[in-house]
PDB file of C-alpha atoms in Angstrom:
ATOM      1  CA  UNK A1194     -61.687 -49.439 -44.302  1.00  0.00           C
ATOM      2  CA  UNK A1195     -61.827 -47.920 -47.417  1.00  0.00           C
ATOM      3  CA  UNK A1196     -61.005 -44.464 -46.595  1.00  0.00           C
ATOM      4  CA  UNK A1197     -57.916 -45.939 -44.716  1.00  0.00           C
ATOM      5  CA  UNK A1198     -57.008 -47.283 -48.427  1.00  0.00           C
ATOM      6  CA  UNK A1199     -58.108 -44.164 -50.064  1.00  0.00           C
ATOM      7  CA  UNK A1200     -55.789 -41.755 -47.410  1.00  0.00           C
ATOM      8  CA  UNK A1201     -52.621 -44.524 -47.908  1.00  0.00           C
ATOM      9  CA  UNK A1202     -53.153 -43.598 -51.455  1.00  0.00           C
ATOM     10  CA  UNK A1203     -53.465 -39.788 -51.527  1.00  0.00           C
ATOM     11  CA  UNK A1204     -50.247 -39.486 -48.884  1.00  0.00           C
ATOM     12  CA  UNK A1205     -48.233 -41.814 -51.434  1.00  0.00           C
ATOM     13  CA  UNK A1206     -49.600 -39.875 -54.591  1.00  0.00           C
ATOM     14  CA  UNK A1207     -48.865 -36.378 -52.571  1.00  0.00           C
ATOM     15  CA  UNK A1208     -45.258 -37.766 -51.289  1.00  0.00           C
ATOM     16  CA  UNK A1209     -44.344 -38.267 -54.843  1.00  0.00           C
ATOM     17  CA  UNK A1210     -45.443 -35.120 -56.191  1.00  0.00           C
ATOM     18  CA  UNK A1211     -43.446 -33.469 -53.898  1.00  0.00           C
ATOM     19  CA  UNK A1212     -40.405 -35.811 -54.841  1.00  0.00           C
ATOM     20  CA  UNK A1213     -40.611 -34.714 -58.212  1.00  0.00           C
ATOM     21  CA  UNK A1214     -41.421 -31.038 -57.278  1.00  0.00           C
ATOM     22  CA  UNK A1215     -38.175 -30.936 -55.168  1.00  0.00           C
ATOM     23  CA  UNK A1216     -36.024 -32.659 -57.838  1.00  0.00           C
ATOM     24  CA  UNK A1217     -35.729 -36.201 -56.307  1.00  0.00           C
ATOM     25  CA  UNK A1218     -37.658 -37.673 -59.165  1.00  0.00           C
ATOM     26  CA  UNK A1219     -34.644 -36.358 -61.795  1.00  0.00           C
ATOM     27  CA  UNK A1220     -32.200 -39.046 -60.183  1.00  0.00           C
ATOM     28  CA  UNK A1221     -33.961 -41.829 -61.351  1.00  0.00           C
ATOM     29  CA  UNK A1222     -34.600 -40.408 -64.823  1.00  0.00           C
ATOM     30  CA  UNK A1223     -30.502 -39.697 -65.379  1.00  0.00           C
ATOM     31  CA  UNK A1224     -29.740 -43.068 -64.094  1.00  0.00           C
ATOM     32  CA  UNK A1225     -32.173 -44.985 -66.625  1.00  0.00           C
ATOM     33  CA  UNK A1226     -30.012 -43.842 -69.474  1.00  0.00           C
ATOM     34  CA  UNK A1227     -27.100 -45.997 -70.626  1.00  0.00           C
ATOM     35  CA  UNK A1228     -23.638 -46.085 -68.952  1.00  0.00           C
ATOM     36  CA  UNK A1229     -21.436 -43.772 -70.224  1.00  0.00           C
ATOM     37  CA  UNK A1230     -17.609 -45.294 -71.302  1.00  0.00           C
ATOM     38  CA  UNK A1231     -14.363 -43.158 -72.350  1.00  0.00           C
ATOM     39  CA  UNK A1232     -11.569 -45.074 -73.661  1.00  0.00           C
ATOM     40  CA  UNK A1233      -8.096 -44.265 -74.954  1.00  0.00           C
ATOM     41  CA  UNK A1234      -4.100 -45.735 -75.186  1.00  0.00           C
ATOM     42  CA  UNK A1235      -1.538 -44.935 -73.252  1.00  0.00           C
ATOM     43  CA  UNK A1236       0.391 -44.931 -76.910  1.00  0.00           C
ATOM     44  CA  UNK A1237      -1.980 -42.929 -78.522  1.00  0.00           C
ATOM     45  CA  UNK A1238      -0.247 -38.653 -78.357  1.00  0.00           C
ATOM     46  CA  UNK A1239      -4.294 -37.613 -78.725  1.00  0.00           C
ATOM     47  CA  UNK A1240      -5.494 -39.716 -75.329  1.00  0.00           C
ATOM     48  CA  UNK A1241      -2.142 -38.514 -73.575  1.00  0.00           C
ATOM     49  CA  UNK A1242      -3.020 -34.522 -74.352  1.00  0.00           C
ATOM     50  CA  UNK A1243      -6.522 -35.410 -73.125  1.00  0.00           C
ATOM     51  CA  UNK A1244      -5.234 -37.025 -69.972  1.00  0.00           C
ATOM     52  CA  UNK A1245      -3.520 -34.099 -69.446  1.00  0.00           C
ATOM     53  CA  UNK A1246      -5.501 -31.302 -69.697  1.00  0.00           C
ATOM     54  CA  UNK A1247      -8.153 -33.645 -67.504  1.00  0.00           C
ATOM     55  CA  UNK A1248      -5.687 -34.340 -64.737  1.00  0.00           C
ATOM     56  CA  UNK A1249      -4.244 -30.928 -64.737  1.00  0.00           C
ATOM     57  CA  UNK A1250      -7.667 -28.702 -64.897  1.00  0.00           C
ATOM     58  CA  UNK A1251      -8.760 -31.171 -62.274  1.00  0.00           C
ATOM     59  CA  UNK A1252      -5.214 -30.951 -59.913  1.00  0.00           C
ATOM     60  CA  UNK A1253      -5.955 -26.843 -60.106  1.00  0.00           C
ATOM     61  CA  UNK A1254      -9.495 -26.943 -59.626  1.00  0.00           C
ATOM     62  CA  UNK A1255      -9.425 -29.497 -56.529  1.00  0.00           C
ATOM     63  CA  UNK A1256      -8.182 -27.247 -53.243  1.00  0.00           C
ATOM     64  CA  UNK A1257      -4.199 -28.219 -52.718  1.00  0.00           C
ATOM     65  CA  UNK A1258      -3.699 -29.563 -56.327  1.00  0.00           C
ATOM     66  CA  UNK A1259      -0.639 -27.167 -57.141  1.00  0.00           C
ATOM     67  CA  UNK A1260       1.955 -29.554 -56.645  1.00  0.00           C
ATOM     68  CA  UNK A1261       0.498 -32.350 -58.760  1.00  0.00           C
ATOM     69  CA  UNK A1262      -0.529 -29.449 -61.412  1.00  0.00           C
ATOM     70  CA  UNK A1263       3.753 -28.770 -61.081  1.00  0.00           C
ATOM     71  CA  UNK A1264       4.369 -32.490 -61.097  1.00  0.00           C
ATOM     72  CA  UNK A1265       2.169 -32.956 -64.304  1.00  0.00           C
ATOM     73  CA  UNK A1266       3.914 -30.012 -66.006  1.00  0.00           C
ATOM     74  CA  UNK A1267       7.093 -31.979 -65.177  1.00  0.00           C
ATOM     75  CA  UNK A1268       5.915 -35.365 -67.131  1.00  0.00           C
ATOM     76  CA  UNK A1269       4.059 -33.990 -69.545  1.00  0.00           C
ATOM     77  CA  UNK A1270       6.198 -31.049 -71.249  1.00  0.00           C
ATOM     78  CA  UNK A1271       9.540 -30.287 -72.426  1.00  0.00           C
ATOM     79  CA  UNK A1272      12.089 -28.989 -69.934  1.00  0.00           C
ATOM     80  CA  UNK A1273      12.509 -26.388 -72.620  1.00  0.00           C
ATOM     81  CA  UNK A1274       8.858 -25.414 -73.021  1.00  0.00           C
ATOM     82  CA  UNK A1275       8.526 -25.038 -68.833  1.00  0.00           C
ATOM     83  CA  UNK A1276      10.861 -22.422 -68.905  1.00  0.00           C
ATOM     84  CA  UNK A1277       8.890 -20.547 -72.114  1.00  0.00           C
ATOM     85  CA  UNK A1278       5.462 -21.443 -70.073  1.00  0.00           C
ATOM     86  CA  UNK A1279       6.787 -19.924 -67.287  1.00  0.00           C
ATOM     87  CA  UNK A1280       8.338 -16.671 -69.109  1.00  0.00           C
ATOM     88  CA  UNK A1281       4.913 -16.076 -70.697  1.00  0.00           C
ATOM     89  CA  UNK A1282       2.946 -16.760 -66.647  1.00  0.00           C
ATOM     90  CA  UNK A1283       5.061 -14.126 -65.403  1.00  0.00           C
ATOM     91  CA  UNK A1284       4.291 -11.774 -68.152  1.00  0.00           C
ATOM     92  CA  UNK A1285       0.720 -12.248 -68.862  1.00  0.00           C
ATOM     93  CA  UNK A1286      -0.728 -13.039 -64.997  1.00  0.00           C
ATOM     94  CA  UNK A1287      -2.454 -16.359 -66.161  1.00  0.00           C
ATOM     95  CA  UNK A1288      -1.911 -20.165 -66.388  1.00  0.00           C
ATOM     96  CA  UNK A1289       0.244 -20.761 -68.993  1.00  0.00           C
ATOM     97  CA  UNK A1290      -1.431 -24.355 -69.720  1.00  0.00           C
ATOM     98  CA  UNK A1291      -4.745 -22.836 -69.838  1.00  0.00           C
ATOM     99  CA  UNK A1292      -4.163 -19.353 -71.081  1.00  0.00           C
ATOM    100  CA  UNK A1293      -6.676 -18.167 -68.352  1.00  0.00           C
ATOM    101  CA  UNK A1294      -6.418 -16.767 -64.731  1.00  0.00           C
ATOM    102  CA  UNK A1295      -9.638 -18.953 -63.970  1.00  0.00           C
ATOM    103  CA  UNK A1296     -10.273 -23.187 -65.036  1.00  0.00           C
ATOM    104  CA  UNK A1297     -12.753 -24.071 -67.640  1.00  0.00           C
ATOM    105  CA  UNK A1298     -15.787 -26.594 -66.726  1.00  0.00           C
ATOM    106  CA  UNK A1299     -14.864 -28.727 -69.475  1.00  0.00           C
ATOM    107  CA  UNK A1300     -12.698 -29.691 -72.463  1.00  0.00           C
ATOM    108  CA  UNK A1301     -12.217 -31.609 -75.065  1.00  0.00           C
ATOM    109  CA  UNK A1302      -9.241 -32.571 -77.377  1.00  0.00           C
ATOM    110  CA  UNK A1303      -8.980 -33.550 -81.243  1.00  0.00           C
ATOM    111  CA  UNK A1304      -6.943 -34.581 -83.778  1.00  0.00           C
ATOM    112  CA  UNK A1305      -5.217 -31.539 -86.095  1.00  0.00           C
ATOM    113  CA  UNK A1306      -2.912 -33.721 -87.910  1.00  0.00           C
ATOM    114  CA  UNK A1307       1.179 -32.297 -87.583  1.00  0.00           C
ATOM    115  CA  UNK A1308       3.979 -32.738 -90.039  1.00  0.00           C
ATOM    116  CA  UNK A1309       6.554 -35.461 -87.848  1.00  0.00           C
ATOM    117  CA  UNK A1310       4.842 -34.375 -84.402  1.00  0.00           C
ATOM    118  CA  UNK A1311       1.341 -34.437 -83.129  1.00  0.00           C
ATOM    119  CA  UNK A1312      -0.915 -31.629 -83.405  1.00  0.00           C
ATOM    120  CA  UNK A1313      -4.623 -30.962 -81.240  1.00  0.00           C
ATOM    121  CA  UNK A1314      -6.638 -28.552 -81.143  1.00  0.00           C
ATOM    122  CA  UNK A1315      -8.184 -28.366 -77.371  1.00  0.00           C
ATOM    123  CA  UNK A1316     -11.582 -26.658 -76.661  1.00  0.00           C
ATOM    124  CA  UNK A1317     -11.963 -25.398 -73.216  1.00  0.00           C
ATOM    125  CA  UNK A1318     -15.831 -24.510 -72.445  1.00  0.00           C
ATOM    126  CA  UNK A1319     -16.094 -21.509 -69.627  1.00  0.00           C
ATOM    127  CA  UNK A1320     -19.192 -20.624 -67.859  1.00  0.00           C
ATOM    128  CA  UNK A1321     -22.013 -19.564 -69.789  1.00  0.00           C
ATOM    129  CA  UNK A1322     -21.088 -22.029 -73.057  1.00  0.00           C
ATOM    130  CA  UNK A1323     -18.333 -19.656 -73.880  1.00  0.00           C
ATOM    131  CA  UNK A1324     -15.556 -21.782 -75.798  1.00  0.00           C
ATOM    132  CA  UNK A1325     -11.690 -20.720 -76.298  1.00  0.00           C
ATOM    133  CA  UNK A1326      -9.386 -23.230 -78.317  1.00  0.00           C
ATOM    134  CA  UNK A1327      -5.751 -23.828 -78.103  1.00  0.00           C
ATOM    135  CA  UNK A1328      -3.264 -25.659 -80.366  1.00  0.00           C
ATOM    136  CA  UNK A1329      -1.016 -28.068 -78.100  1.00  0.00           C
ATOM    137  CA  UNK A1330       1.843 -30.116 -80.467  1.00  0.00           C
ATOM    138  CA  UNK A1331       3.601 -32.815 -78.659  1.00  0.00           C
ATOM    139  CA  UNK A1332       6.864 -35.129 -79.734  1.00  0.00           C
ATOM    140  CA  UNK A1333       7.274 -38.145 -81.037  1.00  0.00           C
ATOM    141  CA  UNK A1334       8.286 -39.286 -77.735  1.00  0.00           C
ATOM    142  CA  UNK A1335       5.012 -37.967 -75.511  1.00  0.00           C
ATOM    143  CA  UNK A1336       5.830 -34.484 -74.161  1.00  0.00           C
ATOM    144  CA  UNK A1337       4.409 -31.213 -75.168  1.00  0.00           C
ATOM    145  CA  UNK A1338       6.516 -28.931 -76.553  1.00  0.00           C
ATOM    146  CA  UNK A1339       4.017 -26.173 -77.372  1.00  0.00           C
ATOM    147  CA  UNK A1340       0.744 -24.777 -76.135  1.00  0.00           C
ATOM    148  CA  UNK A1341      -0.875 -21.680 -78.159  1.00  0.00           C
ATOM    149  CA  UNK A1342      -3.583 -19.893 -79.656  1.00  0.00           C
ATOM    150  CA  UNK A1343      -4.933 -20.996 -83.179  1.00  0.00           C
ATOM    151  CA  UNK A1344      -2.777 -18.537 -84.757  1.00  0.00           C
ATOM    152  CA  UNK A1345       0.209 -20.422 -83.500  1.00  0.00           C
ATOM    153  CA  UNK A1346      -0.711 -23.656 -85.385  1.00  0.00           C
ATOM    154  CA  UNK A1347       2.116 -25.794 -86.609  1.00  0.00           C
ATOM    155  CA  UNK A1348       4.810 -24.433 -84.164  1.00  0.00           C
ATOM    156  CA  UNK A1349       8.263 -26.673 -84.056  1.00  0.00           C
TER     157      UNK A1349
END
């Protein structure tokens, strides 16, 4: 009987070494950690530049996504600054929104201050931890009105 015991507990000591060995053991680890919370306001310009840039990177990412990337264009900037985004596409061969022909893995948006208009700096990470940052000024009344490199900061 107790070799039946001792056999139980080298197939259930073997089963979870191979669990771990095969990565099944990292689940549980990830999920032990706290939950993880993102908050914002629809009133706040900073939450509404980080909506967008996290709607549209997902919209061209996901397979199909171009009309709700053209949509969000269409809420989110100036009529004006469509055309100019769409002057510059033509020109350069990239996503004017992005300033890339491919979509970064992540990005994050902050405060840059702005004389009468809002001013953020966003980060977009690339594979291999490779950052680029653009300066993206929106209105008092929520639309974007420009989207450049640093060197463009403070555009009207």
């Amino acid at each position: 009987m107790n070799s039946d015991r001792t056999n139980r507990r080298t197939a259930v000591a073997a089963t979870a070494a191979l669990a771990l060995a095969l990565g099944l053991g990292a689940t549980a680890q990830a999920s032990a950690g706290p939950p993880r919370s993102v908050s914002g306001a629809s009133s706040d310009d900073i939450t509404r530049i980080a909506d967008f840039y996290g709607t549209y990177i997902d919209a061209v990412t996901d397979e199909g996504g171009g009309g709700l990337a053209d949509e969000l264009r269409g809420h989110y900037l100036t009529t004006g600054f469509q055309k100019e985004l769409t002057a510059w596409e033509e020109k350069e061969h990239a996503d004017g929104v992005l300033r890339a022909q491919n979509v970064p893995l992540a990005w994050k948006v902050t405060d840059n201050g702005g004389a009468g208009h809002t001013e953020a700096v966003v980060t977009l990470t690339w594979g291999g931890g490779v950052t680029s940052r653009l300066v993206v000024d929106m209105t008092r009344d929520h639309k974007i009105f420009h989207i450049g490199g640093m060197k463009g900061v403070g555009r009207q």
